Tab-separated table of C-alpha atoms in Angstrom:
chain	number	residue	atom	x	y	z
A	38	UNK	CA	-15.114	12.992	-12.870
A	39	UNK	CA	-13.554	11.949	-9.622
A	40	UNK	CA	-9.972	10.646	-9.878
A	41	UNK	CA	-8.455	7.333	-8.817
A	42	UNK	CA	-8.679	6.930	-5.094
A	43	UNK	CA	-6.515	4.734	-2.987
A	44	UNK	CA	-7.001	3.739	0.637
A	45	UNK	CA	-5.454	3.937	2.996
A	46	UNK	CA	-2.796	6.559	2.120
A	47	UNK	CA	-0.373	5.411	4.782
A	48	UNK	CA	0.089	2.076	6.584
A	49	UNK	CA	2.454	0.857	9.161
A	50	UNK	CA	2.648	-2.979	9.715
A	51	UNK	CA	5.225	-5.386	11.270
A	52	UNK	CA	6.893	-8.287	9.624
A	53	UNK	CA	4.783	-11.385	9.206
A	54	UNK	CA	1.452	-9.414	9.162
A	55	UNK	CA	-0.740	-9.103	6.063
A	56	UNK	CA	-2.247	-6.005	4.475
A	57	UNK	CA	-4.942	-5.218	2.038
A	58	UNK	CA	-4.905	-2.014	-0.116
A	59	UNK	CA	-7.810	-0.716	-2.043
A	60	UNK	CA	-8.148	1.185	-5.324
A	61	UNK	CA	-11.154	2.760	-6.849
A	62	UNK	CA	-10.741	3.547	-10.525
A	63	UNK	CA	-12.275	6.389	-12.499
A	64	UNK	CA	-16.010	5.775	-13.270
A	65	UNK	CA	-16.271	3.822	-16.446
A	66	UNK	CA	-12.638	2.482	-16.460
A	67	UNK	CA	-12.600	-1.364	-16.259
A	68	UNK	CA	-8.767	-1.900	-16.166
A	69	UNK	CA	-6.846	-1.528	-12.872
A	70	UNK	CA	-3.059	-1.997	-12.714
A	71	UNK	CA	-0.963	-2.056	-9.608
A	72	UNK	CA	2.696	-1.015	-9.393
A	73	UNK	CA	5.241	-1.079	-6.648
A	74	UNK	CA	7.608	1.803	-6.280
A	75	UNK	CA	10.913	1.529	-4.297
A	76	UNK	CA	13.998	3.541	-4.204
A	77	UNK	CA	16.076	0.535	-5.303
A	78	UNK	CA	13.919	-1.183	-7.816
A	79	UNK	CA	11.925	1.753	-9.125
A	80	UNK	CA	8.452	1.259	-10.503
A	81	UNK	CA	7.564	-2.442	-11.119
A	82	UNK	CA	4.391	-3.849	-12.472
A	83	UNK	CA	2.420	-6.112	-10.038
A	84	UNK	CA	-0.641	-7.078	-11.943
A	85	UNK	CA	-3.507	-5.884	-13.957
A	86	UNK	CA	-7.246	-6.711	-13.577
A	87	UNK	CA	-9.745	-6.219	-16.332
A	88	UNK	CA	-13.525	-7.222	-15.866
A	89	UNK	CA	-12.684	-8.968	-12.672
A	90	UNK	CA	-9.993	-11.166	-14.276
A	91	UNK	CA	-6.267	-11.019	-13.829
A	92	UNK	CA	-4.869	-10.193	-17.220
A	93	UNK	CA	-1.211	-9.845	-16.411
A	94	UNK	CA	1.075	-10.524	-13.542
A	95	UNK	CA	4.572	-9.166	-12.921
A	96	UNK	CA	7.519	-11.033	-11.375
A	97	UNK	CA	6.519	-11.012	-7.747
A	98	UNK	CA	6.099	-13.871	-5.312
A	99	UNK	CA	2.714	-15.362	-4.590
A	100	UNK	CA	2.460	-13.433	-1.426
A	101	UNK	CA	1.220	-10.595	-3.499
A	102	UNK	CA	-2.357	-11.169	-4.843
A	103	UNK	CA	-5.206	-9.094	-5.939
A	104	UNK	CA	-8.786	-9.192	-7.052
A	105	UNK	CA	-11.368	-6.924	-8.874
A	106	UNK	CA	-14.987	-6.540	-8.050
A	107	UNK	CA	-17.851	-6.066	-10.398
A	108	UNK	CA	-17.839	-2.257	-9.806
A	109	UNK	CA	-14.164	-2.395	-11.052
A	110	UNK	CA	-12.775	-1.509	-7.564
A	111	UNK	CA	-9.644	-3.496	-6.835
A	112	UNK	CA	-7.907	-4.749	-3.889
A	113	UNK	CA	-4.340	-6.007	-3.481
A	114	UNK	CA	-3.184	-8.132	-0.674
A	115	UNK	CA	0.275	-8.883	0.633
A	116	UNK	CA	0.719	-11.708	3.059
A	117	UNK	CA	3.566	-12.569	5.428
A	118	UNK	CA	5.005	-8.981	4.963
A	119	UNK	CA	8.812	-8.590	4.725
A	120	UNK	CA	10.932	-5.496	5.313
A	121	UNK	CA	11.489	-5.254	1.609
A	122	UNK	CA	7.709	-4.768	0.897
A	123	UNK	CA	7.978	-1.348	2.301
A	124	UNK	CA	7.116	0.814	-0.771
A	125	UNK	CA	4.658	3.196	-2.388
A	126	UNK	CA	1.934	1.128	-4.075
A	127	UNK	CA	0.304	2.847	-6.930
A	128	UNK	CA	-2.788	1.791	-8.875
A	129	UNK	CA	-3.766	3.088	-12.227
A	130	UNK	CA	-6.999	2.946	-14.078
A	131	UNK	CA	-7.357	2.921	-17.831
A	132	UNK	CA	-10.408	3.151	-20.200
A	133	UNK	CA	-9.030	0.981	-22.960
A	134	UNK	CA	-7.787	-2.604	-23.224
A	135	UNK	CA	-4.359	-2.159	-24.613
A	136	UNK	CA	-1.238	-0.287	-23.616
A	137	UNK	CA	-1.969	2.489	-26.063
A	138	UNK	CA	-3.907	4.484	-23.582
A	139	UNK	CA	-3.181	7.119	-20.933
A	140	UNK	CA	-3.102	5.573	-17.508
A	141	UNK	CA	-4.577	7.578	-14.582
A	142	UNK	CA	-2.699	7.010	-11.322
A	143	UNK	CA	-3.967	7.277	-7.807
A	144	UNK	CA	-1.946	9.111	-4.972
A	145	UNK	CA	-0.605	5.753	-3.812
A	146	UNK	CA	-0.512	3.949	-0.478
A	147	UNK	CA	2.806	4.293	1.409
A	148	UNK	CA	3.386	1.073	3.180
A	149	UNK	CA	6.085	0.749	5.902
A	150	UNK	CA	6.937	-2.639	7.311
A	151	UNK	CA	8.872	-2.543	10.568
B	170	UNK	CA	12.443	-5.540	-14.133
B	171	UNK	CA	12.885	-2.090	-15.669
B	172	UNK	CA	12.918	-1.729	-19.287
B	173	UNK	CA	15.872	0.636	-19.447
B	174	UNK	CA	17.682	3.580	-18.160
B	175	UNK	CA	16.894	7.352	-18.090
B	176	UNK	CA	19.702	9.782	-18.390
B	177	UNK	CA	20.519	11.908	-16.508
B	178	UNK	CA	19.414	10.554	-13.129
B	179	UNK	CA	19.255	14.130	-11.771
B	180	UNK	CA	19.138	17.427	-13.509
B	181	UNK	CA	19.331	20.918	-11.877
B	182	UNK	CA	18.572	24.049	-14.037
B	183	UNK	CA	17.520	27.542	-13.693
B	184	UNK	CA	13.970	28.683	-14.342
B	185	UNK	CA	13.575	29.633	-17.977
B	186	UNK	CA	16.148	27.083	-19.231
B	187	UNK	CA	15.370	24.066	-21.249
B	188	UNK	CA	15.487	20.555	-19.747
B	189	UNK	CA	16.201	17.489	-21.771
B	190	UNK	CA	15.798	13.974	-20.472
B	191	UNK	CA	16.642	10.785	-22.318
B	192	UNK	CA	15.242	7.320	-22.017
B	193	UNK	CA	16.556	4.083	-23.484
B	194	UNK	CA	14.794	0.889	-23.600
B	195	UNK	CA	15.534	-2.739	-24.643
B	196	UNK	CA	12.714	-4.380	-26.533
B	197	UNK	CA	10.334	-3.595	-29.393
B	198	UNK	CA	7.457	-1.321	-28.371
B	199	UNK	CA	4.059	-0.179	-29.446
B	200	UNK	CA	4.339	3.106	-27.814
B	201	UNK	CA	6.165	5.096	-25.273
B	202	UNK	CA	4.666	7.389	-22.625
B	203	UNK	CA	6.164	10.003	-20.328
B	204	UNK	CA	4.894	10.645	-16.782
B	205	UNK	CA	5.641	13.117	-14.097
B	206	UNK	CA	5.698	12.357	-10.424
B	207	UNK	CA	5.809	15.076	-7.728
B	208	UNK	CA	7.381	14.173	-4.380
B	209	UNK	CA	6.452	10.330	-4.160
B	210	UNK	CA	2.890	10.924	-5.157
B	211	UNK	CA	0.959	9.593	-8.002
B	212	UNK	CA	2.030	9.774	-11.645
B	213	UNK	CA	0.582	12.190	-14.101
B	214	UNK	CA	0.506	11.316	-17.908
B	215	UNK	CA	2.321	13.876	-19.957
B	216	UNK	CA	2.489	12.525	-23.533
B	217	UNK	CA	2.273	9.286	-25.569
B	218	UNK	CA	4.153	8.681	-28.720
B	219	UNK	CA	3.433	5.690	-30.910
B	220	UNK	CA	6.166	3.605	-32.518
B	221	UNK	CA	5.530	4.959	-36.003
B	222	UNK	CA	5.833	8.575	-34.771
B	223	UNK	CA	9.169	10.412	-34.501
B	224	UNK	CA	8.231	13.597	-32.681
B	225	UNK	CA	5.263	14.907	-30.694
B	226	UNK	CA	4.497	18.201	-29.065
B	227	UNK	CA	2.334	19.195	-26.268
B	228	UNK	CA	2.575	22.740	-24.940
B	229	UNK	CA	6.064	23.135	-23.703
B	230	UNK	CA	6.808	19.527	-24.033
B	231	UNK	CA	8.527	17.985	-27.115
B	232	UNK	CA	9.071	14.206	-27.207
B	233	UNK	CA	11.183	12.378	-29.856
B	234	UNK	CA	11.355	8.652	-30.494
B	235	UNK	CA	14.150	6.808	-32.322
B	236	UNK	CA	13.073	3.082	-32.497
B	237	UNK	CA	16.235	2.182	-34.304
B	238	UNK	CA	18.187	3.345	-31.348
B	239	UNK	CA	15.559	2.306	-28.874
B	240	UNK	CA	15.558	5.718	-27.230
B	241	UNK	CA	13.406	8.788	-26.532
B	242	UNK	CA	13.961	12.165	-25.267
B	243	UNK	CA	11.625	14.649	-23.422
B	244	UNK	CA	12.376	18.272	-23.813
B	245	UNK	CA	10.713	20.880	-21.565
B	246	UNK	CA	11.169	24.339	-22.851
B	247	UNK	CA	11.179	27.520	-20.774
B	248	UNK	CA	11.127	25.538	-17.456
B	249	UNK	CA	9.336	26.784	-14.351
B	250	UNK	CA	9.891	26.037	-10.698
B	251	UNK	CA	6.527	24.086	-10.826
B	252	UNK	CA	8.234	21.653	-13.179
B	253	UNK	CA	10.326	20.283	-10.342
B	254	UNK	CA	9.465	16.650	-10.275
B	255	UNK	CA	10.583	13.207	-11.284
B	256	UNK	CA	10.003	12.188	-14.842
B	257	UNK	CA	9.644	8.626	-16.008
B	258	UNK	CA	9.373	6.998	-19.467
B	259	UNK	CA	7.176	3.947	-19.744
B	260	UNK	CA	6.884	1.512	-22.583
B	261	UNK	CA	4.142	-0.743	-23.911
B	262	UNK	CA	6.185	-3.615	-25.200
B	263	UNK	CA	5.096	-5.572	-28.299
B	264	UNK	CA	3.744	-8.945	-27.162
B	265	UNK	CA	2.330	-7.556	-23.864
B	266	UNK	CA	-1.399	-8.057	-23.325
B	267	UNK	CA	-3.419	-5.507	-21.648
B	268	UNK	CA	-2.145	-2.246	-20.146
B	269	UNK	CA	1.130	-3.292	-18.607
B	270	UNK	CA	3.704	-0.611	-18.757
B	271	UNK	CA	7.477	-0.975	-18.089
B	272	UNK	CA	8.971	2.033	-16.536
B	273	UNK	CA	12.497	3.549	-16.636
B	274	UNK	CA	14.409	4.594	-13.513
B	275	UNK	CA	13.377	8.301	-13.826
B	276	UNK	CA	15.070	11.661	-14.009
B	277	UNK	CA	14.795	13.933	-10.996
B	278	UNK	CA	14.444	17.526	-12.281
B	279	UNK	CA	15.011	20.508	-10.107
B	280	UNK	CA	14.177	23.926	-11.445
B	281	UNK	CA	15.557	26.789	-9.314
B	282	UNK	CA	13.665	29.973	-9.278
């Protein structure tokens, strides 16, 4: 089985712009979660999508949004970028519906906001 | 926000030695997982221990869980240079819907050949 893929791998944007990141989960996995990783805040949960519905949302401003398509691929969008949004954005796909399952992470998208 | 702290934040050992990393968390959990991350890449799942388990082994890995102390430890025996990475604990908190995990701050392990 192919692993979790994320595109693009690297992205450079300027303040005020918006960005869309994509995540393709492992075939058959219906849950996709997104995490932000920064040196200062560590790994923080953004949101989770399951069967095209947002099931959980972390403590992030409304500038962060996401969606999931019928093929389970997910996108996250960050509008009005700020310098503090520079981070590694990771997505994870899971086969099950609870937290009792191994999560498979993609390689991440490194976003730099100038 | 992060669930808790990992200790130590950084650890440097020689190849062949054992490495022990500790994780403390704040709330009641369903299970705790350990992940490894190489150089800012994706995380790789290592082991999952449920709240009713006290110890679990997988190859050179040994994980313990003490729910009364809200802590866990990861022991890597006979370490290798390839074990150099950051290690994170992640908790599935009781009351959380879905697959949300709360991560600790991580331990950076360096294994010198």
